[in-house]
Coordinates of C-alpha atoms in Angstrom, one line a residue:
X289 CA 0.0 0.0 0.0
X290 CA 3.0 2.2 0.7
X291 CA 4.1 1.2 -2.5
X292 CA 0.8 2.6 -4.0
X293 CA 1.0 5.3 -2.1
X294 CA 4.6 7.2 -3.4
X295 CA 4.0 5.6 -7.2
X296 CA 0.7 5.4 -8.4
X297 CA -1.9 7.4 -6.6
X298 CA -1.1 10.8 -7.5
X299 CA -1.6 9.9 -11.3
X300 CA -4.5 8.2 -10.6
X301 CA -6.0 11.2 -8.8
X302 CA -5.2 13.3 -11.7
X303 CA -6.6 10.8 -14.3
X304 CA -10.4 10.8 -11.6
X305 CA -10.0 14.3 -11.6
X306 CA -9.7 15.3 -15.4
X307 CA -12.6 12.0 -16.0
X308 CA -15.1 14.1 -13.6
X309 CA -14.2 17.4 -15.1
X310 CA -14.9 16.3 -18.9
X311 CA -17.9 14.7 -17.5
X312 CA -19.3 18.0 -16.8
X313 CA -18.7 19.4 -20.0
X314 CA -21.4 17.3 -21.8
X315 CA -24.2 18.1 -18.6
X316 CA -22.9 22.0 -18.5
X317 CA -23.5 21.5 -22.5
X318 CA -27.5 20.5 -22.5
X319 CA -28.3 22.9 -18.9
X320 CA -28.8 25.5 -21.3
X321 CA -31.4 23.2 -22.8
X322 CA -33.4 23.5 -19.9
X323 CA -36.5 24.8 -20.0
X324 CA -39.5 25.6 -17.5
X325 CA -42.5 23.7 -16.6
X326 CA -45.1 22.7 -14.4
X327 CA -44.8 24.4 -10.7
X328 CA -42.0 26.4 -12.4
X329 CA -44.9 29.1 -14.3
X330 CA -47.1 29.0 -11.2
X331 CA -44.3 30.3 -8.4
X332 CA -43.2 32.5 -10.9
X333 CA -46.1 34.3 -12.2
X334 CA -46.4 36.8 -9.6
X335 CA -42.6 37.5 -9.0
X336 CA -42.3 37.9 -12.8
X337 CA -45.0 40.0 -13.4
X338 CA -43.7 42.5 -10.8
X339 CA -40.0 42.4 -11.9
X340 CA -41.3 43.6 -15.2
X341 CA -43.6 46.3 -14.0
X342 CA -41.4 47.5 -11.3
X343 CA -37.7 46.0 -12.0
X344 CA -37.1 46.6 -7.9
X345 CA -35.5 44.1 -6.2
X346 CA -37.5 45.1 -3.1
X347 CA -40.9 44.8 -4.7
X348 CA -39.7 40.9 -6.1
X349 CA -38.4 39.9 -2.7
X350 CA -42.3 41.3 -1.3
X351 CA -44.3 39.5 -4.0
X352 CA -41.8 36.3 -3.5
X353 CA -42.9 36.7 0.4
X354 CA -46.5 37.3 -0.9
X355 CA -46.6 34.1 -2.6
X356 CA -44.8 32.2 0.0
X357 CA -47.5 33.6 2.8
X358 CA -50.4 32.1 0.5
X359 CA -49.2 29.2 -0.2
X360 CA -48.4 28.2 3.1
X361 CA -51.6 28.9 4.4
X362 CA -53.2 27.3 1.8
X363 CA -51.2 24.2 0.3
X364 CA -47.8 24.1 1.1
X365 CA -46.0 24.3 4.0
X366 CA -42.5 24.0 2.4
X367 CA -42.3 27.7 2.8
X368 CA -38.2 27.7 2.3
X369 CA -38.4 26.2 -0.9
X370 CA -41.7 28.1 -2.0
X371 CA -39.5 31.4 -1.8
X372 CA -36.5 30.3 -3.6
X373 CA -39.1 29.0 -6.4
X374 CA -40.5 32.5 -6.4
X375 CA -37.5 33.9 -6.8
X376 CA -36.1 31.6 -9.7
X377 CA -33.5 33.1 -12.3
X378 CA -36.5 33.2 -14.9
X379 CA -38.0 35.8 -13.4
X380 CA -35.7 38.3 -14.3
X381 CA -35.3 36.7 -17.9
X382 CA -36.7 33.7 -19.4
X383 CA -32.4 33.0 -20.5
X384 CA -31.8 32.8 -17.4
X385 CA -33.6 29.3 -16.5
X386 CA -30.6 27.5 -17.5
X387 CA -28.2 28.7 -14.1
X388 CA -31.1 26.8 -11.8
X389 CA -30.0 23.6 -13.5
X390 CA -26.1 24.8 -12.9
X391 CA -26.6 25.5 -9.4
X392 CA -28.5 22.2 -8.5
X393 CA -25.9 20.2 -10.0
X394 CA -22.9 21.7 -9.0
X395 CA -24.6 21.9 -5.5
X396 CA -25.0 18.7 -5.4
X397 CA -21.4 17.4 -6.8
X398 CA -20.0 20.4 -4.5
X399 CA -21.3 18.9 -1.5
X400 CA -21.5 15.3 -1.9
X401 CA -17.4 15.3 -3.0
X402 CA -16.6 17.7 0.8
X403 CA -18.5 15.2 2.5
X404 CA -16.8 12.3 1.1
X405 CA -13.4 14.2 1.7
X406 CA -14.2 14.9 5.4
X407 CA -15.3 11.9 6.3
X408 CA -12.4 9.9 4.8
X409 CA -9.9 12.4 6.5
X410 CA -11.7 13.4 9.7
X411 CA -13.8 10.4 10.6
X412 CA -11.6 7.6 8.9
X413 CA -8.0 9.2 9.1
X414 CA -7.3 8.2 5.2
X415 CA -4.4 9.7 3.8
X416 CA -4.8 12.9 1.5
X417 CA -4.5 10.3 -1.6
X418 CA -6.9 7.6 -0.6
X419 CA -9.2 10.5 0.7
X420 CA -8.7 12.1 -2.8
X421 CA -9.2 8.8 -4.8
X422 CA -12.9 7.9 -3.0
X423 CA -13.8 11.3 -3.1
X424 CA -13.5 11.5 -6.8
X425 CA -14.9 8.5 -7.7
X426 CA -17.9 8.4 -5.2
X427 CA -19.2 11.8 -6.5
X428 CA -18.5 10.8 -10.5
X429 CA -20.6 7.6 -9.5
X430 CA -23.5 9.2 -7.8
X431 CA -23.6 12.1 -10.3
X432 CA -23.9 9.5 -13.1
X433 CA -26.1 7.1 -11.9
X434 CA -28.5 9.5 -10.3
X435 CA -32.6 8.1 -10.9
X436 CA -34.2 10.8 -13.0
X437 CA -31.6 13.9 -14.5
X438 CA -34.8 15.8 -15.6
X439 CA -36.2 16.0 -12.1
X440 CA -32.8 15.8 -9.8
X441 CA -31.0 19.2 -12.0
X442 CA -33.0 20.3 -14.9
X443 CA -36.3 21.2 -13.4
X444 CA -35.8 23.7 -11.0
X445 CA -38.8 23.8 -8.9
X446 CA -38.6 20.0 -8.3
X447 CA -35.1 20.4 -7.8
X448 CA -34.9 23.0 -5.2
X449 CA -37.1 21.2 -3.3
X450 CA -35.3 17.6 -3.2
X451 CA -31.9 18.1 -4.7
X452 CA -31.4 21.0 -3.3
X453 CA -32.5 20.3 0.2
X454 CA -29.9 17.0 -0.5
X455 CA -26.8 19.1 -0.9
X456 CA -27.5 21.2 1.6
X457 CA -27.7 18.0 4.0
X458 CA -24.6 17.0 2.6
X459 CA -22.7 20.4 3.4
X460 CA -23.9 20.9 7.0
X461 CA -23.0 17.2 7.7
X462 CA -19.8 17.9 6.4
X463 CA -19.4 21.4 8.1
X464 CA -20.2 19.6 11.5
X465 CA -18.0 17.1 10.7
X466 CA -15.1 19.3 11.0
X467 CA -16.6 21.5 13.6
X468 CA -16.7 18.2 16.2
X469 CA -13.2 16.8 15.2
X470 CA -11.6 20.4 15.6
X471 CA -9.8 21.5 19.2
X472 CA -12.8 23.0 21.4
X473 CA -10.9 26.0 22.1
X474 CA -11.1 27.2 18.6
X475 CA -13.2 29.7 17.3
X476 CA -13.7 27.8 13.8
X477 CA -16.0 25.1 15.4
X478 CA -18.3 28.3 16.4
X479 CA -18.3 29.8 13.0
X480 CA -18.8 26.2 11.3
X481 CA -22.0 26.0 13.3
X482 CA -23.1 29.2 12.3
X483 CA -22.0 29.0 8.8
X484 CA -24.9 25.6 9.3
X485 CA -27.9 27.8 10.7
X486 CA -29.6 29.1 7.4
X487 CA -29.1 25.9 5.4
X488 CA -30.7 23.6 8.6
X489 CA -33.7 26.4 8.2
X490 CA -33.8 25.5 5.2
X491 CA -34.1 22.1 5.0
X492 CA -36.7 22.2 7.7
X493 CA -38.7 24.1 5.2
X494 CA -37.3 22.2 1.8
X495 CA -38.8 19.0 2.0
X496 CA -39.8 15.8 5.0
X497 CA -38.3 13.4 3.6
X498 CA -34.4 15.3 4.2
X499 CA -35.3 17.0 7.1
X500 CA -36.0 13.5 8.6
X501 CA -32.9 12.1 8.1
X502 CA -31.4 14.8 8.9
X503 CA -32.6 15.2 12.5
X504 CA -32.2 10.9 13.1
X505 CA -28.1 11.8 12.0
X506 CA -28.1 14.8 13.9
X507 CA -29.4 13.0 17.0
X508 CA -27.2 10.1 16.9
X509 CA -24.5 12.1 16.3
X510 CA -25.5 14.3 19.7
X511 CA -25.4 11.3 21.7
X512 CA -22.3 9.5 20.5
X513 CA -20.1 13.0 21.1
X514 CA -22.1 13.1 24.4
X515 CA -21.1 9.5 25.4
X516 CA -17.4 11.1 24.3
X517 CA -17.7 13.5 27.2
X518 CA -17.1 16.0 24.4
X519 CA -19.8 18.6 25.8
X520 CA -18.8 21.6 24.0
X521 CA -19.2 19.7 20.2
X522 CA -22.4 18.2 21.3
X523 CA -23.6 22.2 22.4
X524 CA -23.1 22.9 18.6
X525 CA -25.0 20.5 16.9
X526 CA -27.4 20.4 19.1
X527 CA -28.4 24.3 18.1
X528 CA -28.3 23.2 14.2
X529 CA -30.4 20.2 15.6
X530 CA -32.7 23.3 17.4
X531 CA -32.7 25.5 14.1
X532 CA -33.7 22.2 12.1
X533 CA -36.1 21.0 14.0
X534 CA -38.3 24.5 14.7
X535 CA -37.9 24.8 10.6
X536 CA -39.3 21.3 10.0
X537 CA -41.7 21.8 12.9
X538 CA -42.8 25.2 11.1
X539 CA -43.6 23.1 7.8
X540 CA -45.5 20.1 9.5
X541 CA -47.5 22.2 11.5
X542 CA -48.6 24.9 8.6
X543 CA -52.3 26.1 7.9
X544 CA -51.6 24.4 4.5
X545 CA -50.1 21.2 4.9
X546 CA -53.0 20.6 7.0
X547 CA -55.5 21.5 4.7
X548 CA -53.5 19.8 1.7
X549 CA -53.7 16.4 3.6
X550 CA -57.3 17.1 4.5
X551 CA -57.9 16.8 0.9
X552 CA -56.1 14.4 -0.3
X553 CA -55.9 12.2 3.0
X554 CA -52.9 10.1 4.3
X555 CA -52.2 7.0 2.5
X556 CA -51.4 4.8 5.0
X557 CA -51.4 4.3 8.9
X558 CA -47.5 5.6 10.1
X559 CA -46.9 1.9 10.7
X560 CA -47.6 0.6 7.7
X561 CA -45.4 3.9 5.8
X562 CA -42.5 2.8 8.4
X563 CA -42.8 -1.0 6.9
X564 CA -42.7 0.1 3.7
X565 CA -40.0 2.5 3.7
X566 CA -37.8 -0.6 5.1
X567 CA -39.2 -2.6 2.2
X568 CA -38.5 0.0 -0.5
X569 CA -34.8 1.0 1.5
X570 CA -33.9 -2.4 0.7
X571 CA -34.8 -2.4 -3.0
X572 CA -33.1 1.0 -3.3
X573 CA -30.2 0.1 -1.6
X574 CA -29.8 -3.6 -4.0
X575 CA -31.0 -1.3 -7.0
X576 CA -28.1 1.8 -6.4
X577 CA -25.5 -1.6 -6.1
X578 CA -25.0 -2.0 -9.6
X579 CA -22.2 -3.5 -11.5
X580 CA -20.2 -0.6 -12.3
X581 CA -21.3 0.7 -9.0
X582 CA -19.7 -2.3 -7.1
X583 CA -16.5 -2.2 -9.1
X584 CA -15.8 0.7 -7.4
X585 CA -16.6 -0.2 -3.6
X586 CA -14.2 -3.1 -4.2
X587 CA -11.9 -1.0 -5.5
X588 CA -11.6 1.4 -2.8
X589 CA -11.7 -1.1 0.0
X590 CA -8.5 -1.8 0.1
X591 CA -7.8 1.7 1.4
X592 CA -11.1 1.7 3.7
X593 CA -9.4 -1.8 4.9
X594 CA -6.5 0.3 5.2
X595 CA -8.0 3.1 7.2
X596 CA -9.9 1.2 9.3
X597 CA -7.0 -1.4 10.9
X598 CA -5.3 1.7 12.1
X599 CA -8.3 3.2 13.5
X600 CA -8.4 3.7 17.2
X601 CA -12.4 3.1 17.1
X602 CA -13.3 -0.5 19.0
X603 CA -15.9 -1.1 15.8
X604 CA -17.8 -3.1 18.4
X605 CA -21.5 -4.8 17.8
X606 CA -21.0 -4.4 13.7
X607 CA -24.4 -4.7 13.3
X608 CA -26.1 -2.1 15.7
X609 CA -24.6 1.2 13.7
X610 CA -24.8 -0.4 10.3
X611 CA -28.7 -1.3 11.4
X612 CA -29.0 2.4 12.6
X613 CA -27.5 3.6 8.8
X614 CA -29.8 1.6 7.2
X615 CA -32.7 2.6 9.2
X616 CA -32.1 6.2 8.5
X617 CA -31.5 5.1 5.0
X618 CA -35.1 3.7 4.5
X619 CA -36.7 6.8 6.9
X620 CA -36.8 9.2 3.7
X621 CA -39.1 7.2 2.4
X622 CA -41.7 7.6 5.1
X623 CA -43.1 10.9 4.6
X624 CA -43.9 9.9 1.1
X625 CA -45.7 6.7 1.8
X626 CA -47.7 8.3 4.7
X627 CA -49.1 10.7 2.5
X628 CA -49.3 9.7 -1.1
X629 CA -48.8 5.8 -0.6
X630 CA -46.6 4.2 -3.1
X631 CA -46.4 7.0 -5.8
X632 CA -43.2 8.0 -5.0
X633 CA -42.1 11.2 -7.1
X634 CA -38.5 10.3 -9.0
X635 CA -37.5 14.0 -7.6
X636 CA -37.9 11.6 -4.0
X637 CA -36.3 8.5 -5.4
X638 CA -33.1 10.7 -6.7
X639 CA -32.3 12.2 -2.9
X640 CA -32.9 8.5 -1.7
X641 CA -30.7 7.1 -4.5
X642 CA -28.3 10.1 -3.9
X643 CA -27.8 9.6 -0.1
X644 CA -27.0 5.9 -1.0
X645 CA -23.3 6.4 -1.1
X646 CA -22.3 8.2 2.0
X647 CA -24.5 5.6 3.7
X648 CA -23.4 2.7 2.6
X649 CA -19.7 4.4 2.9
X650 CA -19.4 4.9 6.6
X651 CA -21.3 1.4 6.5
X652 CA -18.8 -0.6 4.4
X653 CA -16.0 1.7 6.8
X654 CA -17.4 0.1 9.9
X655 CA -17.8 -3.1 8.9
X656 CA -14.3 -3.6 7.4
X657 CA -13.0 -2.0 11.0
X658 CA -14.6 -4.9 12.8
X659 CA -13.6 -7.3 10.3
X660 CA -10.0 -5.8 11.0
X661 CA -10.5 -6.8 14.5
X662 CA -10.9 -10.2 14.0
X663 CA -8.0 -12.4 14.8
X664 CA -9.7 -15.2 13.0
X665 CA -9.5 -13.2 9.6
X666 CA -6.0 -11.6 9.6
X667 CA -4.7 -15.1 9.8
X668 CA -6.3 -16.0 7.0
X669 CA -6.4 -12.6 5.0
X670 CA -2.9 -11.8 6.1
X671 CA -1.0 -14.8 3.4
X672 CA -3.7 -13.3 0.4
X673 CA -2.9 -9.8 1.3
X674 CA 0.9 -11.0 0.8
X675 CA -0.4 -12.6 -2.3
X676 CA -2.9 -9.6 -3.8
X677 CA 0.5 -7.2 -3.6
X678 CA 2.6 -9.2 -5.6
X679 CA -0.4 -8.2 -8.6
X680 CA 1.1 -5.3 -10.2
X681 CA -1.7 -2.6 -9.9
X682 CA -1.4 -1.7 -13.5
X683 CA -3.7 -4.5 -14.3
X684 CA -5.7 -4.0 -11.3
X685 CA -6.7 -0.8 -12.1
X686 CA -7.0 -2.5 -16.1
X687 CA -9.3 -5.0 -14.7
X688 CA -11.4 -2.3 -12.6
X689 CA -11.8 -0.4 -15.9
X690 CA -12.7 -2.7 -18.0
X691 CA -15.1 -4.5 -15.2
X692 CA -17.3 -0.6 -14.9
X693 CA -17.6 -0.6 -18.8
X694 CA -18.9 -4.0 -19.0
X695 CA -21.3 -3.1 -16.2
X696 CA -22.1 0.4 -17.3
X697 CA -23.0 -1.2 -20.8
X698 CA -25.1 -4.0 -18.8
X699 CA -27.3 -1.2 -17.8
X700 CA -28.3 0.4 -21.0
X701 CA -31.1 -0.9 -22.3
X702 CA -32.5 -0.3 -26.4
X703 CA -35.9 -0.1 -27.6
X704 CA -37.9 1.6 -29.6
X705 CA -38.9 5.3 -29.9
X706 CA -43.4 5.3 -30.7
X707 CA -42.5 8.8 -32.4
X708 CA -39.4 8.7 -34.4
X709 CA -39.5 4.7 -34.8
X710 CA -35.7 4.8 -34.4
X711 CA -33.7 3.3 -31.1
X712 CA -34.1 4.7 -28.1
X713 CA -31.4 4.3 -25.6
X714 CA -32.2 3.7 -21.2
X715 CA -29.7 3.8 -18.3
X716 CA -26.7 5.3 -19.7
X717 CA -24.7 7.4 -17.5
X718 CA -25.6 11.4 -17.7
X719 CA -22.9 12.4 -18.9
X720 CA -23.1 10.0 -22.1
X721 CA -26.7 10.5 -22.4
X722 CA -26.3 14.4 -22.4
X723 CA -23.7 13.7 -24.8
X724 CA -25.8 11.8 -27.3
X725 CA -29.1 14.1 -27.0
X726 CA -26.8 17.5 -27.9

């Protein structure tokens, strides 16, 4: 591994890095593409209208507050979201559509590849290249692979809502990350949690499903830094917990969430939504395991195996956190099933589908650590490890390659267009499919 270390990773984290930045060009490419629809007209009209009588800033912001007043009181209660859809680049110019679908995807690649970085560096203690090397590859994956494009980046007001919410998830877990493994004595941990106060309000008011998960990770994390007898870090997330919490409450409890399920009705009893957000975790979790997918978890655990033998964490009773991760997992599904039964929105399956990597990361982490601990496998493992290193990890890396193509191409699926009659192409990665439609 040493070996790896001083001759092959930097290269390799040049050759992830230039992959993922080509991959953008082709998404960056059809953004502009983009186009409104739906919800996108209706939270717009009245912001729109005024910017054009008025062009004041002030007077959008009021009408953007307007509509956010009526339609909390009258439908939704997502009244964090309902502004920023009000206040949309399109109102200003219908041109501008295009920079929503920008800022939802490089919000979400933004904060998906800090959180993979902080959690291999502050959480796992991987070196600066095998932090560098999952980081890279975990966010081209998820960025890929993610359920519906149309509704995860190019539709704004779908977007904002789910994808949005998502990334901003991502970022405060990864701001509090750093804020509870930093010296208490410092300042920064302070200004982290500050810097997490507007995006937890937000998520409160963005969408259940996120803020759910959110507060569940949030609350475990309060009571394992308690446990730690680490008071002041467990002070801080507690008041993004607070901040969170009043914002989701604000949402549940509005005029028109009530009145939106009094018309429509819930679905199902909260025990039956809870059993079949387990159900549908597990198909989402088997479904987001793909070939190419699990070329790459095997070819990162070596350095998670790495990482994890030199931990000083015990990775005692495997089974209780990775239970807890999965639990969590399958919660953002419960909202959804509560209230519109199994209709699940793709703009819902894509956060789920989304949050599938850092989840089954620190999983896969913790589960490797206890296997570590086992005397009973490093006898065994310790003559194949001897073994594996003798492979020279030119054709590993050949064979990892040529194993995600084959399973990438396994996923693509052909038939035929009803309108144009020609071929019509399923489950190729974004990029490639923005690629082909421009």
């Amino acid at each position: 591994m040493d070996h790896f270390e001083s001759r092959y990773a930097r290269p390799l984290i040049v050759v992830l890095l230039v992959i993922l930045l080509l991959s953008f060009v082709p998404i960056v490419w059809i953004s502009f593409y983009s186009y409104p629809a739906a919800d996108d007209f209706s939270y717009a009209l009245s912001t729109a209208h005024v910017w054009q009588e008025t062009h004041s800033w002030t007077a959008v912001f009021s009408a953007a507050l307007e509509t956010m007043r009526v339609s909390y009181e009258s439908w939704n209660g997502l009244f964090a979201a309902i502004l920023l859809a009000s206040l949309q680049p399109m109102v200003f110019d219908l041109s501008l559509y295009p920079v929503g679908a920008l800022i939802l995807f490089f919000s979400c690649v933004g904060s998906l590849c800090l959180l993979f970085w902080v959690l291999c560096r502050r959480v796992f203690a991987c070196p600066r290249s095998s932090a560098a090397i999952i980081s890279l590859l975990l966010t081209f994956l998820a960025c890929q692979f993610v359920y519906d494009p149309v509704e995860s980046f190019f539709w704004f007001t779908g977007g904002i809502h789910y994808t949005l919410s998502q990334s901003f998830a991502f970022f405060v877990l990864a701001l509090l990350v750093l804020a509870v493994t930093m010296p208490a004595r410092r300042v920064f941990p302070v200004l982290l949690t500050i810097g997490c106060l507007p995006f937890a309000v937000y998520i409160g008011g963005g969408n259940f499903s996120t803020s759910l998960a959110l507060l569940m990770i949030l609350s475990a994390l309060i009571v394992l830094i308690w446990r730690q007898k680490k008071r002041k870090a467990a002070v801080l997330v507690f008041v993004v917990f607070a901040a969170l919490f009043a914002s989701f409450l604000c949402s549940v409890l509005s005029p028109g969430a009530a009145l939106r399920q009094e018309i429509v009705g819930a679905a199902n009893s909260p025990v039956k939504a809870i059993a079949l957000s387990l159900v549908y975790g597990g198909y989402a979790f088997a479904d987001s395991t793909t070939l190419p997918v699990l070329s790459a978890w095997l070819f990162i655990t070596p350095l998670l195996y790495r990482a994890a033998s030199r931990s000083s964490f015990s990775f005692s009773l495997p089974l209780v956190p990775i239970v807890l991760l999965f639990g969590v997992f399958c919660a953002q599904g419960t909202p959804v099933f509560y209230a519109i039964g199994l209709n699940m929105p793709e703009r819902v399956i894509n956060i789920i589908y989304l949050s599938y990597y850092p989840f089954f990361l620190v999983g896969w982490w913790y589960f490797l650590g206890w296997l570590s601990r086992r005397r009973q496998w490093t006898a065994w493992f310790a003559p194949v490890s001897r073994q594996l290193k003798k492979v020279p990890l030119p054709f590993v890396l050949t064979g990892f390659v040529l194993f995600f193509l084959v399973g990438s191409l396994g996923l693509v699926t052909v038939e035929k267009d009803p309108q144009t009659g020609g071929a019509s192409f399923q489950g190729l990665p974004l990029s490639v499919e923005a690629a082909r439609s421009v």
